[in-house]
XYZ file of N, CA and C in Angstrom:
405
model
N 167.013 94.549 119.472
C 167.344 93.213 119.027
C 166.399 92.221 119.698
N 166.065 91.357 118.827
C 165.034 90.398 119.411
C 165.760 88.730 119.896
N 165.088 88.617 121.001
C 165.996 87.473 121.733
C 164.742 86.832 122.557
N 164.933 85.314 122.269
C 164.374 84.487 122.555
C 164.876 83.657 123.892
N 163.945 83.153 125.185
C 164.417 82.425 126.187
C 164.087 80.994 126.502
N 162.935 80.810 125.905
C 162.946 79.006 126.461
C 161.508 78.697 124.749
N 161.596 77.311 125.040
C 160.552 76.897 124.169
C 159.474 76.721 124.731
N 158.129 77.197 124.027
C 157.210 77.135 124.564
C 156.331 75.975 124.204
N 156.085 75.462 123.090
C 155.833 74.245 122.771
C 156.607 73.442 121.338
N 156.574 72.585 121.121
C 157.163 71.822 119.947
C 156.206 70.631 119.328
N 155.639 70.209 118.286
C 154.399 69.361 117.992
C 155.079 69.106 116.545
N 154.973 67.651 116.157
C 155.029 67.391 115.152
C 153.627 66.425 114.377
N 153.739 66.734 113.181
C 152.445 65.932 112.709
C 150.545 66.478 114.122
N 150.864 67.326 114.387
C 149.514 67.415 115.236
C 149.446 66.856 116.559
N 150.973 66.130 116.841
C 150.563 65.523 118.123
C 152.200 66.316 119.195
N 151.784 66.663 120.542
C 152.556 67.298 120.907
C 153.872 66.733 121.249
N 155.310 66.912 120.833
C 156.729 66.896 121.524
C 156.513 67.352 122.872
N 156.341 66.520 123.799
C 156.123 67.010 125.523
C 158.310 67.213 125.875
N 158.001 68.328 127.038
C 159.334 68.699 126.877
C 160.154 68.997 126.882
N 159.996 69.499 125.666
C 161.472 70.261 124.694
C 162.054 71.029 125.641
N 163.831 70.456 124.999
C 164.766 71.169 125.969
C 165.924 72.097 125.340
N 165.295 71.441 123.650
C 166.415 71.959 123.024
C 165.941 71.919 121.475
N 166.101 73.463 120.675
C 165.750 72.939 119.077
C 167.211 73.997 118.472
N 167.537 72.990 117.655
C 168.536 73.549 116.574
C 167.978 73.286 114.954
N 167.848 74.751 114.122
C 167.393 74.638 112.795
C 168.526 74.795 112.239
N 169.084 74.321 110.987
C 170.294 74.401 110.093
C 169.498 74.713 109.178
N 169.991 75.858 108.215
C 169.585 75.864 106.691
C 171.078 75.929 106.254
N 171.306 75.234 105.072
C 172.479 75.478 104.394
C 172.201 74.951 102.800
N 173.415 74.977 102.384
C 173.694 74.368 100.945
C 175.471 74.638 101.404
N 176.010 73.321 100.596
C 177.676 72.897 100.336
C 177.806 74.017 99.554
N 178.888 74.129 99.551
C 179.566 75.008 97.828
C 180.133 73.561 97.192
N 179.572 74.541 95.720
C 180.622 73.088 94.854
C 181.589 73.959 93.729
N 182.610 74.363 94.405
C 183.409 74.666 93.851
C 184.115 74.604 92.568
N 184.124 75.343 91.212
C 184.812 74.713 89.807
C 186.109 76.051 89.778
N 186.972 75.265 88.883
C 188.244 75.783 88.495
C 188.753 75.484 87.461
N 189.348 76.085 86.647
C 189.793 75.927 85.309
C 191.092 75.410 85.145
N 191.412 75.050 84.415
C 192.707 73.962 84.402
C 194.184 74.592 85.032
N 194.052 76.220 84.424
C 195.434 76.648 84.935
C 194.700 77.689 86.572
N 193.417 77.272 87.116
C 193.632 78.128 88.097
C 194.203 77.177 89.433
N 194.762 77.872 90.651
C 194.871 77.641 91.195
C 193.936 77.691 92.880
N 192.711 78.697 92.784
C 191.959 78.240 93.278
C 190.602 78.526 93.089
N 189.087 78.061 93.171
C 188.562 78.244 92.441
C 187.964 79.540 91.695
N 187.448 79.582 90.916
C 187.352 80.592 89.918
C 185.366 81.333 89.707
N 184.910 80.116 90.512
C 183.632 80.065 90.578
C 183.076 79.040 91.500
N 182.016 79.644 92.308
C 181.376 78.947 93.228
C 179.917 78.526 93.024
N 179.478 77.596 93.301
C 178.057 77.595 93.110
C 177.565 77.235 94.564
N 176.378 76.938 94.552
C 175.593 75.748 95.891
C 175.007 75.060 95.555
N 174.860 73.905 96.071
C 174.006 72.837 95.796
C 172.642 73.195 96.307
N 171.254 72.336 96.260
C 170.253 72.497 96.669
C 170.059 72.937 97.937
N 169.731 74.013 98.387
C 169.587 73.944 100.188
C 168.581 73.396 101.011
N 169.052 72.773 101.904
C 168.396 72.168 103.252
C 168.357 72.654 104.561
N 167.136 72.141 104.813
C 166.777 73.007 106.135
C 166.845 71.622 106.978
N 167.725 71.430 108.485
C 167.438 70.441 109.169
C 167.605 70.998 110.744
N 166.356 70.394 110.859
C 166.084 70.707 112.505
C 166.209 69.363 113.312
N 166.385 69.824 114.728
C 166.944 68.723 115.712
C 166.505 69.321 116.935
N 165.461 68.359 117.081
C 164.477 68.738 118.745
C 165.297 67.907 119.486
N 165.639 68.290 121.238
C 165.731 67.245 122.000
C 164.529 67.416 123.234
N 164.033 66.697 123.150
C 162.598 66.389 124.683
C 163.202 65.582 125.666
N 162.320 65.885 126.601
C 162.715 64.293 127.716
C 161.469 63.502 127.420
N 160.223 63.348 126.383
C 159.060 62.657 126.447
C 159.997 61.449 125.820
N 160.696 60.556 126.124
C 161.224 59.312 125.014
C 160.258 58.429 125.026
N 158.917 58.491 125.655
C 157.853 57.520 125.490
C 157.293 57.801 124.006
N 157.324 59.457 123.779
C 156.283 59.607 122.420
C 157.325 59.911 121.609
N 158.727 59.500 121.790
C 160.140 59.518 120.604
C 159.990 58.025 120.855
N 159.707 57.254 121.192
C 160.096 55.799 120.977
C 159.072 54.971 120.051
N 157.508 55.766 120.013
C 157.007 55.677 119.221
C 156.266 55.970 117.602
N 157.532 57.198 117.369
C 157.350 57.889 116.651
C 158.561 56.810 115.393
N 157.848 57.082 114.152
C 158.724 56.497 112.889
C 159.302 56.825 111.980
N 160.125 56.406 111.835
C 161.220 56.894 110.661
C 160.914 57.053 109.441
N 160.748 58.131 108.470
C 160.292 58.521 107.506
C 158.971 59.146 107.888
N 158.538 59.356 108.640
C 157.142 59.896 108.887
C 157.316 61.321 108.963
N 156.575 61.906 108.296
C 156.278 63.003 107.427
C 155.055 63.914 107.908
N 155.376 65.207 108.184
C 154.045 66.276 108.648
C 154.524 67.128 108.905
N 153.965 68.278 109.386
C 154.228 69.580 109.857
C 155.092 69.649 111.362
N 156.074 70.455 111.257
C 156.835 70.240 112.612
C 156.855 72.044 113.703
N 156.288 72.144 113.978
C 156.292 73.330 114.880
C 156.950 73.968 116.235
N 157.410 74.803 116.348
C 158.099 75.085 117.413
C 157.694 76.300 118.023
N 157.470 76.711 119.183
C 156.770 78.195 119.611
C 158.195 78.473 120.465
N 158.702 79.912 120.386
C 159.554 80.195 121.479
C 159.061 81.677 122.116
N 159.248 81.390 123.072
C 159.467 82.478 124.308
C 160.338 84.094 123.681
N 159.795 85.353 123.800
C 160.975 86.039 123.946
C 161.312 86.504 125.036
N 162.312 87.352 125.088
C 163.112 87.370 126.647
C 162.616 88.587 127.536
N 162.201 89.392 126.273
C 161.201 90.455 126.630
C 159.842 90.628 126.399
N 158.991 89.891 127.901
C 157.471 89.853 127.982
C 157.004 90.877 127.306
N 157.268 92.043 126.714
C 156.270 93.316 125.853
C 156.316 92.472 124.453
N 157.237 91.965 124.128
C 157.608 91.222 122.689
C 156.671 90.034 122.535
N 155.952 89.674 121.310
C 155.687 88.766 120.727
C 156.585 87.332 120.537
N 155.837 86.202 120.950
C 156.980 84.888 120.399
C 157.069 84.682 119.476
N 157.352 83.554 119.156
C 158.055 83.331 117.717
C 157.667 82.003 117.422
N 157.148 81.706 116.071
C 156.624 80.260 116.093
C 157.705 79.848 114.860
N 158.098 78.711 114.537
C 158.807 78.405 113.359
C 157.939 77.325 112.731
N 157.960 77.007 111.755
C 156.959 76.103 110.959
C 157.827 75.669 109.956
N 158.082 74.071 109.767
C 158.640 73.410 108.557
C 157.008 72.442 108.493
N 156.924 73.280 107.226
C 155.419 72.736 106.226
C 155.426 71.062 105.893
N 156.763 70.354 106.119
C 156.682 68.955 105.305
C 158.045 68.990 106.071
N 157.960 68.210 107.369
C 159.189 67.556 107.918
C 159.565 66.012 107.688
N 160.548 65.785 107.604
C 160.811 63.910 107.466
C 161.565 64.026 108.564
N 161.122 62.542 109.282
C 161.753 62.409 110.936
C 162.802 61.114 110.056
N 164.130 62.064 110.266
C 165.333 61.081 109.915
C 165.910 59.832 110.810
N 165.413 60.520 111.909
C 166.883 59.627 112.944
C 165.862 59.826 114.694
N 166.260 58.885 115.161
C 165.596 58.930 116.587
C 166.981 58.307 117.531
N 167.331 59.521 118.174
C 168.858 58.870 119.346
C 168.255 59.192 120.743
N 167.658 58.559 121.379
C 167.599 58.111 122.997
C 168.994 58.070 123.861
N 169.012 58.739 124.563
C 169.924 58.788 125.701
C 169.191 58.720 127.354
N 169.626 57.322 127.602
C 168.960 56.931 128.969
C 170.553 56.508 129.752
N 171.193 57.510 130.642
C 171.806 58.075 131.489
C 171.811 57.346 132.875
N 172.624 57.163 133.683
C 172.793 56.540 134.843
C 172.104 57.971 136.082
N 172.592 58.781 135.971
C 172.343 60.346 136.719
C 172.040 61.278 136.079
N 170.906 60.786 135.445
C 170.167 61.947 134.636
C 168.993 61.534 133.951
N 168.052 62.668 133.535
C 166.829 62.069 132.894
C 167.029 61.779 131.597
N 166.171 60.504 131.357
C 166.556 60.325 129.750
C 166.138 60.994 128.675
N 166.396 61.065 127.584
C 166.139 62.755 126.716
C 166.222 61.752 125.650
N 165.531 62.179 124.350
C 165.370 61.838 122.866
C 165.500 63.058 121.757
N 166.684 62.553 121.034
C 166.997 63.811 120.099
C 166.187 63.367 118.680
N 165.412 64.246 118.187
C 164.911 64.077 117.054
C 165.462 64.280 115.373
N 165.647 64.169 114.905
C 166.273 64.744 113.891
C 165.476 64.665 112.407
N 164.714 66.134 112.165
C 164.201 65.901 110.798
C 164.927 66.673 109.622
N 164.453 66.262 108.326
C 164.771 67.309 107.553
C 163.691 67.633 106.655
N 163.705 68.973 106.183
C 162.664 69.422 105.360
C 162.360 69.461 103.621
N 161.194 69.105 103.355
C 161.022 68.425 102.155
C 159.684 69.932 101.717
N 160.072 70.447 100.389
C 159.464 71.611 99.464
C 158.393 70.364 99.156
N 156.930 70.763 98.970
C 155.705 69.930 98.152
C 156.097 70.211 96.706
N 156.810 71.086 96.513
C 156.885 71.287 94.978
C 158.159 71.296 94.513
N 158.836 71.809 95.068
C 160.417 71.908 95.021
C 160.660 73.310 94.763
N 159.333 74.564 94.828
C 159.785 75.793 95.003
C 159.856 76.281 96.189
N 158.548 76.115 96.432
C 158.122 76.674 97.737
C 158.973 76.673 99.113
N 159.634 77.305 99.703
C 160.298 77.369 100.682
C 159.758 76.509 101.931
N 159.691 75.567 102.571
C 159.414 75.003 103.352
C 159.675 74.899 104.842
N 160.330 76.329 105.400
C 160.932 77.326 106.383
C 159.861 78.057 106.332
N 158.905 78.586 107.601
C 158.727 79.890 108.032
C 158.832 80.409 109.560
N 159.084 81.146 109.577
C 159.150 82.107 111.055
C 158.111 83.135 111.215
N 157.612 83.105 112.023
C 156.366 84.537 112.348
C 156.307 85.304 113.844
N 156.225 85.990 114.024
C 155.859 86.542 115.113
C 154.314 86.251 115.603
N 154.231 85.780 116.934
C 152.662 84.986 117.643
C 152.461 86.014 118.491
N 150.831 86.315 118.893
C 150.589 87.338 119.925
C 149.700 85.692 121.392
């Protein structure tokens, strides 16, 4: 089983996330549930479009304070595995949108910036998620 221990770097748009303490990727889609008049629960499920949303947290809040909302590029993440014979792991969203920027500056603690993007297909096929193994 392959298991990952710390991040090794994080860069969005070409310029580096100095850092990183923390990345969470979500892929999902809702269900949208239909039912027919006499059922009682549904009868058929579908999903809506799926989304991929990732959420870096760094302590750089100098280069999160200058970073902008809607700004758009490649978002990268390298991780560590836990076993030095093993290869890391890089993740790549091809077309990230930086949604949200939350700063937390703390009385007894260092201040940290959570990023929050989500991922946008160039075409609307193309999967805009990849994972690889790095030597």
């Amino acid at each position: 089983m392959d298991r990952y221990m710390r991040i090794l770097s994080a860069s969005f748009d070409g310029s580096a996330l100095p850092l990183p303490i923390e990345a969470r990727l979500t892929r999902r889609a809702e269900p949208l549930p239909a039912a027919g008049d006499g059922d009682s629960f549904p009868s058929s499920v579908q999903l809506e479009t799926p989304r991929t949303i990732v959420e870096v947290r760094i302590r750089g809040t100098k280069t999160a304070e200058g970073l902008s909302i809607g700004a758009a590029g490649e978002l990268s993440l390298t991780v560590a595995a836990a076993n030095s014979q093993a290869a890391a792991r890089r993740i790549t969203i091809s077309r990230a949108v930086l949604a949200a920027v939350e700063l937390a500056y703390e009385q007894t603690a260092t201040a940290t910036a959570r990023l929050r993007f989500v991922a946008e297909s160039i075409d609307g096929a193309a999967a805009p998620f990849v994972a690889e193994d790095v030597q």
